[in-house]
Tab-separated table of C-alpha atoms (C1' of nucleotides) in Angstrom:
chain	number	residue	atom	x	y	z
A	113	UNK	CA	182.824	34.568	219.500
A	114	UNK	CA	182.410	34.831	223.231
A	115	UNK	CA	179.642	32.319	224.567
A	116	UNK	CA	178.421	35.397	226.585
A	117	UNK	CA	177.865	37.947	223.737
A	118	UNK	CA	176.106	35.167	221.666
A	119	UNK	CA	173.557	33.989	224.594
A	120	UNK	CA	172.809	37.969	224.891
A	121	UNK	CA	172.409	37.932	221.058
A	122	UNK	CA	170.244	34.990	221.084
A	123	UNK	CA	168.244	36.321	223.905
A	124	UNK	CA	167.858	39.891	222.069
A	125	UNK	CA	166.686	37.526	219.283
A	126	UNK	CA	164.057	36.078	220.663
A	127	UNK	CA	162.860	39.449	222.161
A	128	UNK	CA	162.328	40.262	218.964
A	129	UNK	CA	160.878	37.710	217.358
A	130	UNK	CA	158.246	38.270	220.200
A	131	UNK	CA	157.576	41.628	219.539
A	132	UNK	CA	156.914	41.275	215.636
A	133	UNK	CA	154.392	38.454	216.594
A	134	UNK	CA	152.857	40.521	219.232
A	135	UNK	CA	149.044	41.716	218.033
A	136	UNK	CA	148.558	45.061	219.537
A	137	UNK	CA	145.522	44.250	220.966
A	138	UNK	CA	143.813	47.760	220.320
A	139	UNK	CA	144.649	47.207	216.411
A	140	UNK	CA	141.585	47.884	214.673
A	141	UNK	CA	142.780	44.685	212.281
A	142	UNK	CA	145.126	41.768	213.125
A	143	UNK	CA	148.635	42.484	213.554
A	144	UNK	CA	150.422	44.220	210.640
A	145	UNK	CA	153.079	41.906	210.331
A	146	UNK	CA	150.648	39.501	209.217
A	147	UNK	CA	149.036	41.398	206.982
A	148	UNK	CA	152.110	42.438	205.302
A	149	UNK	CA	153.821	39.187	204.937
A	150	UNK	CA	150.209	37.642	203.578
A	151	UNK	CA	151.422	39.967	200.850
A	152	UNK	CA	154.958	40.091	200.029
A	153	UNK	CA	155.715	36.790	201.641
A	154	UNK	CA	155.037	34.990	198.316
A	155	UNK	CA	158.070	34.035	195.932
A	156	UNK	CA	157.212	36.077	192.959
A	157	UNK	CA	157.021	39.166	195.572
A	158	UNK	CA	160.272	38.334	196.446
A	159	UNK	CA	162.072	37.375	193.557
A	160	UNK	CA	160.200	40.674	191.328
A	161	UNK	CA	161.896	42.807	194.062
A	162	UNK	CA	165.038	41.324	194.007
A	163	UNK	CA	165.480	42.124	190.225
A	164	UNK	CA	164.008	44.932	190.368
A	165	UNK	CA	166.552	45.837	192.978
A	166	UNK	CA	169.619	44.750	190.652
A	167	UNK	CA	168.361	48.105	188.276
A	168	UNK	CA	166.933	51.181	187.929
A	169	UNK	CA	164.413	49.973	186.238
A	170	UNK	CA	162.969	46.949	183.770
A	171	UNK	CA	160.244	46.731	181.031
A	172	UNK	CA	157.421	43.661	181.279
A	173	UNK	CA	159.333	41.231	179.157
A	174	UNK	CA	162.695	42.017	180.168
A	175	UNK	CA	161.285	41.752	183.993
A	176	UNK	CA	159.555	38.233	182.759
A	177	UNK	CA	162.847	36.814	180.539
A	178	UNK	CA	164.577	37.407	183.982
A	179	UNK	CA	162.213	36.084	186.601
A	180	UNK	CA	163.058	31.948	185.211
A	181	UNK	CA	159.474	30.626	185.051
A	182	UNK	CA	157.296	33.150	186.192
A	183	UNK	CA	154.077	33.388	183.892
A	184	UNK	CA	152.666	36.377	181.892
A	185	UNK	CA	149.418	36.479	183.935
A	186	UNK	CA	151.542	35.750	187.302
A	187	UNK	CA	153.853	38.860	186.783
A	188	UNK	CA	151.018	41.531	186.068
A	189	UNK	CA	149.300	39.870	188.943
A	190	UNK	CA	152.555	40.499	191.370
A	191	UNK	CA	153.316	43.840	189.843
A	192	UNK	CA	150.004	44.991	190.248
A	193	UNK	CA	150.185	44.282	193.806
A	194	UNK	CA	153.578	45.801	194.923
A	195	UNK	CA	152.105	48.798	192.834
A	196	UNK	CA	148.937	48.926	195.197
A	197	UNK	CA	151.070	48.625	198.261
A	198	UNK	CA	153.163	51.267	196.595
A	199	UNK	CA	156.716	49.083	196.543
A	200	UNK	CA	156.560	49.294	192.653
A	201	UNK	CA	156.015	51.996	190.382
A	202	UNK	CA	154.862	51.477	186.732
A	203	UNK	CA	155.768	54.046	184.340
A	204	UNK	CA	154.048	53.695	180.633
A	205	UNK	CA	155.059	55.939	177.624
A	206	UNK	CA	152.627	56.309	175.132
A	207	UNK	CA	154.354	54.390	172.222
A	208	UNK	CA	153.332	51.494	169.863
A	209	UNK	CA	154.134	48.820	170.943
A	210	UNK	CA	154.234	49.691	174.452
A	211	UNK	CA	156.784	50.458	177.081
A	212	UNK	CA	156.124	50.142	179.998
A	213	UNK	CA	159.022	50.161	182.686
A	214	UNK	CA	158.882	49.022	186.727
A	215	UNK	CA	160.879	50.504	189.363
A	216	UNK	CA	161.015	50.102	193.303
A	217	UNK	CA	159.669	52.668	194.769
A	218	UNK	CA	161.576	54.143	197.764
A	219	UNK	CA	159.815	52.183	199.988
A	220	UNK	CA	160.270	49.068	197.929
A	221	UNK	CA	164.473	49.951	198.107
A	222	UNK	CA	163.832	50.056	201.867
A	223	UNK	CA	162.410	46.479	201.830
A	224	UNK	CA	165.374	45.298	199.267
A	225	UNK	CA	167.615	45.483	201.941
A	226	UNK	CA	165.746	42.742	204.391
A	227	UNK	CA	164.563	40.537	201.225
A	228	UNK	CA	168.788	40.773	200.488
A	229	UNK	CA	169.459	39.541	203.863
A	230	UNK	CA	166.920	36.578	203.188
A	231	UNK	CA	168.680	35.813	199.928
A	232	UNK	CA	172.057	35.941	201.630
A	233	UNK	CA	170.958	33.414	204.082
A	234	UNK	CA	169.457	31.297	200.877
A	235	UNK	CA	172.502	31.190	199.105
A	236	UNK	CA	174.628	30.429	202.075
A	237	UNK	CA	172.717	27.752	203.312
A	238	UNK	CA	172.047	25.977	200.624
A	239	UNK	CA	174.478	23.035	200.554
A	240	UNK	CA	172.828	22.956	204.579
A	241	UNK	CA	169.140	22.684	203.662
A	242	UNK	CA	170.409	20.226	200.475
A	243	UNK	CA	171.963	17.852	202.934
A	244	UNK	CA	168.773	17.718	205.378
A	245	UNK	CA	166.517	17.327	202.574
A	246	UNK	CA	168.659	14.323	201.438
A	247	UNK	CA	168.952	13.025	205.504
A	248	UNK	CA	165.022	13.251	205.220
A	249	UNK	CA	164.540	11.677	201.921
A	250	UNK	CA	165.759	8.692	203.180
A	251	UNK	CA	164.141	7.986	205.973
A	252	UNK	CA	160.916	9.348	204.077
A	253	UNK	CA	161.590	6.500	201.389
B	160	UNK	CA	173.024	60.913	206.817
B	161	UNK	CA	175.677	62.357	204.586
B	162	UNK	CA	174.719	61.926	200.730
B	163	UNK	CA	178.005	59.947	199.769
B	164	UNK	CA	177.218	57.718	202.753
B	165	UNK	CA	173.818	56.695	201.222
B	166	UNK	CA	174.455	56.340	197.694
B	167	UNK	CA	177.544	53.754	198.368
B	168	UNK	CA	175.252	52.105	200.707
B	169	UNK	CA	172.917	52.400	197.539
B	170	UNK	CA	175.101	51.111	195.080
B	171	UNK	CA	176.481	48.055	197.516
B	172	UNK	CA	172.578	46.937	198.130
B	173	UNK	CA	172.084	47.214	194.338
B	174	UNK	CA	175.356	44.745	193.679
B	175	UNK	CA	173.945	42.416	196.423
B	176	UNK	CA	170.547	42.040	194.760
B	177	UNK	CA	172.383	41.326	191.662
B	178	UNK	CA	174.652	38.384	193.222
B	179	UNK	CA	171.733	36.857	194.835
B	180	UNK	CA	169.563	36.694	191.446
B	181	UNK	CA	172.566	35.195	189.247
B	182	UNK	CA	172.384	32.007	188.567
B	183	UNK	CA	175.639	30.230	188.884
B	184	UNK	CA	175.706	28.864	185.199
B	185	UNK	CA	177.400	25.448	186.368
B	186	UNK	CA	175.212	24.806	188.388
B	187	UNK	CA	173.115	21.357	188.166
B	188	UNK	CA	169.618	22.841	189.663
B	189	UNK	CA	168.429	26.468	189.219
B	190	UNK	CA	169.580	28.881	191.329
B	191	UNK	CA	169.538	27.657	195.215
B	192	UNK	CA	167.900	31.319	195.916
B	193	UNK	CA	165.123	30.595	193.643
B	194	UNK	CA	164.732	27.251	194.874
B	195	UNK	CA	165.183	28.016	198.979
B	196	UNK	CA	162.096	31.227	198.423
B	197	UNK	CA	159.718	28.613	197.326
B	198	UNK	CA	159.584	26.690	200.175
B	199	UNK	CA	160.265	29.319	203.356
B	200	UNK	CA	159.419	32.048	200.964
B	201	UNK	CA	155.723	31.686	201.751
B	202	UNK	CA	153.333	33.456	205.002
B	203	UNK	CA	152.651	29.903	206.698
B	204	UNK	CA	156.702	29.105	206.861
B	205	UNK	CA	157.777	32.845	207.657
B	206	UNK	CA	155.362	33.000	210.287
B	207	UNK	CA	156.030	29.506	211.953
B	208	UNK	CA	159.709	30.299	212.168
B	209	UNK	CA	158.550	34.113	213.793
B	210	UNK	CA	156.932	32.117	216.460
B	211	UNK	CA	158.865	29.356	216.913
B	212	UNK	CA	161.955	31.543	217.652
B	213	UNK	CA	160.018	33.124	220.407
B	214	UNK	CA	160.546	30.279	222.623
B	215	UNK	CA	162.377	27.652	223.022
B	216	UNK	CA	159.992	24.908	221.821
B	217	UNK	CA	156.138	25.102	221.235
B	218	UNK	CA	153.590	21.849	221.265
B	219	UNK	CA	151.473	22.095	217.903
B	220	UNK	CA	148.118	22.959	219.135
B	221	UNK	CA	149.939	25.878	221.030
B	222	UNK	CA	151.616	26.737	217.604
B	223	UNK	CA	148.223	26.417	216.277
B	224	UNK	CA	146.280	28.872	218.635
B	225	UNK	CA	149.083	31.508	217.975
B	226	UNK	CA	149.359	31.540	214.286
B	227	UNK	CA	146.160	32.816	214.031
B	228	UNK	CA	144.124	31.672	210.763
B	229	UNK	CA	146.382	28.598	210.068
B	230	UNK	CA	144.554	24.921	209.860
B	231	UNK	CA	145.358	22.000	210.964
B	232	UNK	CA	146.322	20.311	207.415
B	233	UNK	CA	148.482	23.788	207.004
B	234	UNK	CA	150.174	23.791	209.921
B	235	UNK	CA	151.041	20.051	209.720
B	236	UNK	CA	152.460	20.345	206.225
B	237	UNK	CA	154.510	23.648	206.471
B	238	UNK	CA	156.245	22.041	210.021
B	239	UNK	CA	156.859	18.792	208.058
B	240	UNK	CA	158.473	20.990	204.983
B	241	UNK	CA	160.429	22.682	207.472
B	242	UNK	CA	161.628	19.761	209.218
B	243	UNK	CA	162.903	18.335	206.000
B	244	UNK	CA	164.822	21.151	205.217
B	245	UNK	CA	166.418	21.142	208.638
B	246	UNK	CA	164.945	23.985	209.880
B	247	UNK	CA	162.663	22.841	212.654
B	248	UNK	CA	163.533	19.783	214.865
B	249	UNK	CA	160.357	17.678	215.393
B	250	UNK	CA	160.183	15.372	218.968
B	251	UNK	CA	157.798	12.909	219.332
B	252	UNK	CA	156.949	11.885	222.978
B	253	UNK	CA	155.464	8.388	223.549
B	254	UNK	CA	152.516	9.274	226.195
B	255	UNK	CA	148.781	9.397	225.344
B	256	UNK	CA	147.466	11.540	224.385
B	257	UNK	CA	150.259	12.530	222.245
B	258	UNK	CA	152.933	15.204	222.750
B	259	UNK	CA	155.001	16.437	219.724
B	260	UNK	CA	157.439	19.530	220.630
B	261	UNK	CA	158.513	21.999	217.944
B	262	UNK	CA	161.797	23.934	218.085
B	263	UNK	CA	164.166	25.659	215.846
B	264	UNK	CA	167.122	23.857	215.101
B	265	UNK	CA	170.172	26.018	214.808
B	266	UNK	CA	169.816	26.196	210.638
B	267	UNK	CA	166.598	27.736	211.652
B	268	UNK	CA	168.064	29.867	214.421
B	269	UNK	CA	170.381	31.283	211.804
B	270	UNK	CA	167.231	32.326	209.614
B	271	UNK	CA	165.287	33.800	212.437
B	272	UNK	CA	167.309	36.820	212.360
B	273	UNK	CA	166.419	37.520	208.482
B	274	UNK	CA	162.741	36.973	208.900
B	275	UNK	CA	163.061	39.279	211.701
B	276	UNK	CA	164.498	41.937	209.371
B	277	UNK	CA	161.784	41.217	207.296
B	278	UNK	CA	158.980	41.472	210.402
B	279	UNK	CA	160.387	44.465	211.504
B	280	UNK	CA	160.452	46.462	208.095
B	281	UNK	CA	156.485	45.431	208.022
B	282	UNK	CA	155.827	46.411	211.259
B	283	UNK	CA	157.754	50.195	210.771
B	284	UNK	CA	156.401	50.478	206.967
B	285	UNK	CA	152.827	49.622	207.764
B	286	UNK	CA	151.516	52.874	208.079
B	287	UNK	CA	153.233	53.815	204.653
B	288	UNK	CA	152.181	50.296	202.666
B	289	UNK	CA	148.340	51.324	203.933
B	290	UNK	CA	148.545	55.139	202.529
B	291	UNK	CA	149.718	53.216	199.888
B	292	UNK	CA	146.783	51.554	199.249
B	293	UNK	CA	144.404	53.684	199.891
B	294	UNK	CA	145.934	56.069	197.515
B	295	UNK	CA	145.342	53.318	194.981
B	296	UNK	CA	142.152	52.102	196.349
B	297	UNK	CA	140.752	55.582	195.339
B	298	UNK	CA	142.064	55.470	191.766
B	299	UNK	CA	140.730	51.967	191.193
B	300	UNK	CA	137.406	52.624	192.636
C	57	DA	C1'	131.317	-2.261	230.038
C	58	DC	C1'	130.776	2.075	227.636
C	59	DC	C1'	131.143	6.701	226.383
C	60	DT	C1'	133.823	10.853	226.342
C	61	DT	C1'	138.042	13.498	226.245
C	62	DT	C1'	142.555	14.733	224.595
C	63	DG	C1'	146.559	15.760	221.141
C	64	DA	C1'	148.240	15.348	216.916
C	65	DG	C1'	147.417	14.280	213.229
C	66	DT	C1'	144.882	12.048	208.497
C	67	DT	C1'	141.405	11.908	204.787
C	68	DA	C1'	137.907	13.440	201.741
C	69	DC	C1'	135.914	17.116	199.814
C	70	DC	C1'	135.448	21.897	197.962
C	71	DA	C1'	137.004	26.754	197.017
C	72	DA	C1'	140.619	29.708	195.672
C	73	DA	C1'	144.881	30.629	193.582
C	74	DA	C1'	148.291	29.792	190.042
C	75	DG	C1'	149.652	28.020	185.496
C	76	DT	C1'	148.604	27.593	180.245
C	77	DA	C1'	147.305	29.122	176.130
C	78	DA	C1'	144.860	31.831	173.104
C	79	DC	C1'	143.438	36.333	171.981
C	80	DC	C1'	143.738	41.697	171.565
C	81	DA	C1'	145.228	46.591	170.096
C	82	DT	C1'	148.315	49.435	167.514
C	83	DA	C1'	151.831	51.059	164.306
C	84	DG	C1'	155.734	50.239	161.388
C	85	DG	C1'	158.096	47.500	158.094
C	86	DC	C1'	158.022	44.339	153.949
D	116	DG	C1'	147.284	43.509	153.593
D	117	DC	C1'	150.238	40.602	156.425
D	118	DC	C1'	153.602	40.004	160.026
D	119	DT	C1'	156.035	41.490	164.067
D	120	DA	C1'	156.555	43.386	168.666
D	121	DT	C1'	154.808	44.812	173.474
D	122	DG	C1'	152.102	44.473	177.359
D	123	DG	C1'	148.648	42.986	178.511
D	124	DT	C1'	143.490	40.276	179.165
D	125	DT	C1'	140.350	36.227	179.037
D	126	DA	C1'	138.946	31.493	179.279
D	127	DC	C1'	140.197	27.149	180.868
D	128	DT	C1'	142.844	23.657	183.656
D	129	DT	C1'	145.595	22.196	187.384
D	130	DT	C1'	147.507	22.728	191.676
D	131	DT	C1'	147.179	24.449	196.236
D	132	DG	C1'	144.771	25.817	200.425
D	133	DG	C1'	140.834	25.632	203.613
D	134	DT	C1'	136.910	22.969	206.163
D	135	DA	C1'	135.234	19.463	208.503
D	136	DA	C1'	134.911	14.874	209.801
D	137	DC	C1'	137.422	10.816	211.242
D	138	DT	C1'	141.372	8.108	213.717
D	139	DC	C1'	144.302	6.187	217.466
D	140	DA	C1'	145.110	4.881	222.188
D	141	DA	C1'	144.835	5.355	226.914
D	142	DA	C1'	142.637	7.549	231.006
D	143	DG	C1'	138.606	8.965	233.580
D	144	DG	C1'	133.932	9.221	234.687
D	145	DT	C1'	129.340	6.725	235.679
DNA sequence: ACCTTTGAGTTACCAAAAGTAACCATAGGC
DNA sequence: GCCTATGGTTACTTTTGGTAACTCAAAGGT
């Protein structure tokens, strides 16, 4: 890596970072961005479109059994949202008991690919963020 | 775009989603994915690091009066949950009144560019996410 | 001398969100 | 005629987030 090319890569960065912050001021509301990430930027958002990204499609329980420690109430709640924002799309047939089966949307696949990037950084970073945490705990304690 | 194109692309996104979500069976903890979404994985934390990797280093009330909505308790306990994860480097200068500095350290640097992924995705899907819920608004009214 | 201001927080209190657990409808099988 | 399975909902509790008041320590005004 040449020290030029990253410094114009950190530079382009930052640019950017500026612009998604930036309110347009003649936005009716506040800045999308925030609105958006007031909604998806919640872990069960996440992690519901992450498995939902792994398949075509999932049922409730099977959606729930994978999602470790998500509750009932919690998963209709976040499912009901990425439906209203149109991410998700629920799909029931008209049997007893129930199916019901969840699917990203198109626009939800379009999202996948940035909450994937956040994941990759997660799982490559995580013997990183371990260490700090255990730096910190000790001077915490 | 040429069809074949976007269905491998389709199919590698899929296997990515699916690598991030498994949970390494050996492993002590639960997955570090899992773990790493429910602390950065939330609007306070995402939108800190946006504005933090705007500039090079921002006092807190100045962090304060651009994240709009955040309070004080909020703002002081999502920096402090980022500093002990190593993402945000925290100086202290001894004057009166006080000056603490905020900055990305380069952990935090490296996540920067995901969030942006994730800013920028909200900022070109807005238009569809509200159709969306309007669309749905009408239904449920 | 005393009161105010300033920055970066705490602390105490209250509202909102998330977690828990029990309940529901329906049909098929035993 | 009772139990199971599915995809929920409802009532209740706990945790989290938001609001507002207070703190510390020095400088500056009066």
């Amino acid at each position: 890596m040449e020290v030029t090319t990253a410094d114009t890569q950190a530079t382009e960065i930052r640019e950017a970072a500026k612009k998604i912050i930036t309110v347009p001021p003649d936005s009716f509301a506040l800045c999308p961005v925030r609105d958006i990430l007031d909604r998806i930027g919640d872990k069960w958002s996440l992690l519901s479109i992450l498995h939902l990204g792994s398949t075509d499609s999932l049922r409730f329980n099977e959606l729930r059994k994978r999602i470790t420690g998500i509750s009932q109430r919690m998963l209709t709640v976040t499912l009901r949202a990425l439906e209203t924002d149109g991410l998700v799309a629920r799909t029931v047939y008209a049997e007893v008991p129930p199916r019901v089966e969840y699917a990203l949307t198109g626009l939800g696949q379009s999202l996948l690919a940035a909450v994937i990037e956040l994941g990759n950084w997660a799982a490559a970073h995580a013997p990183a963020i371990a260490e700090a945490r255990e730096r910190m705990g000790r001077v915490a304690a």
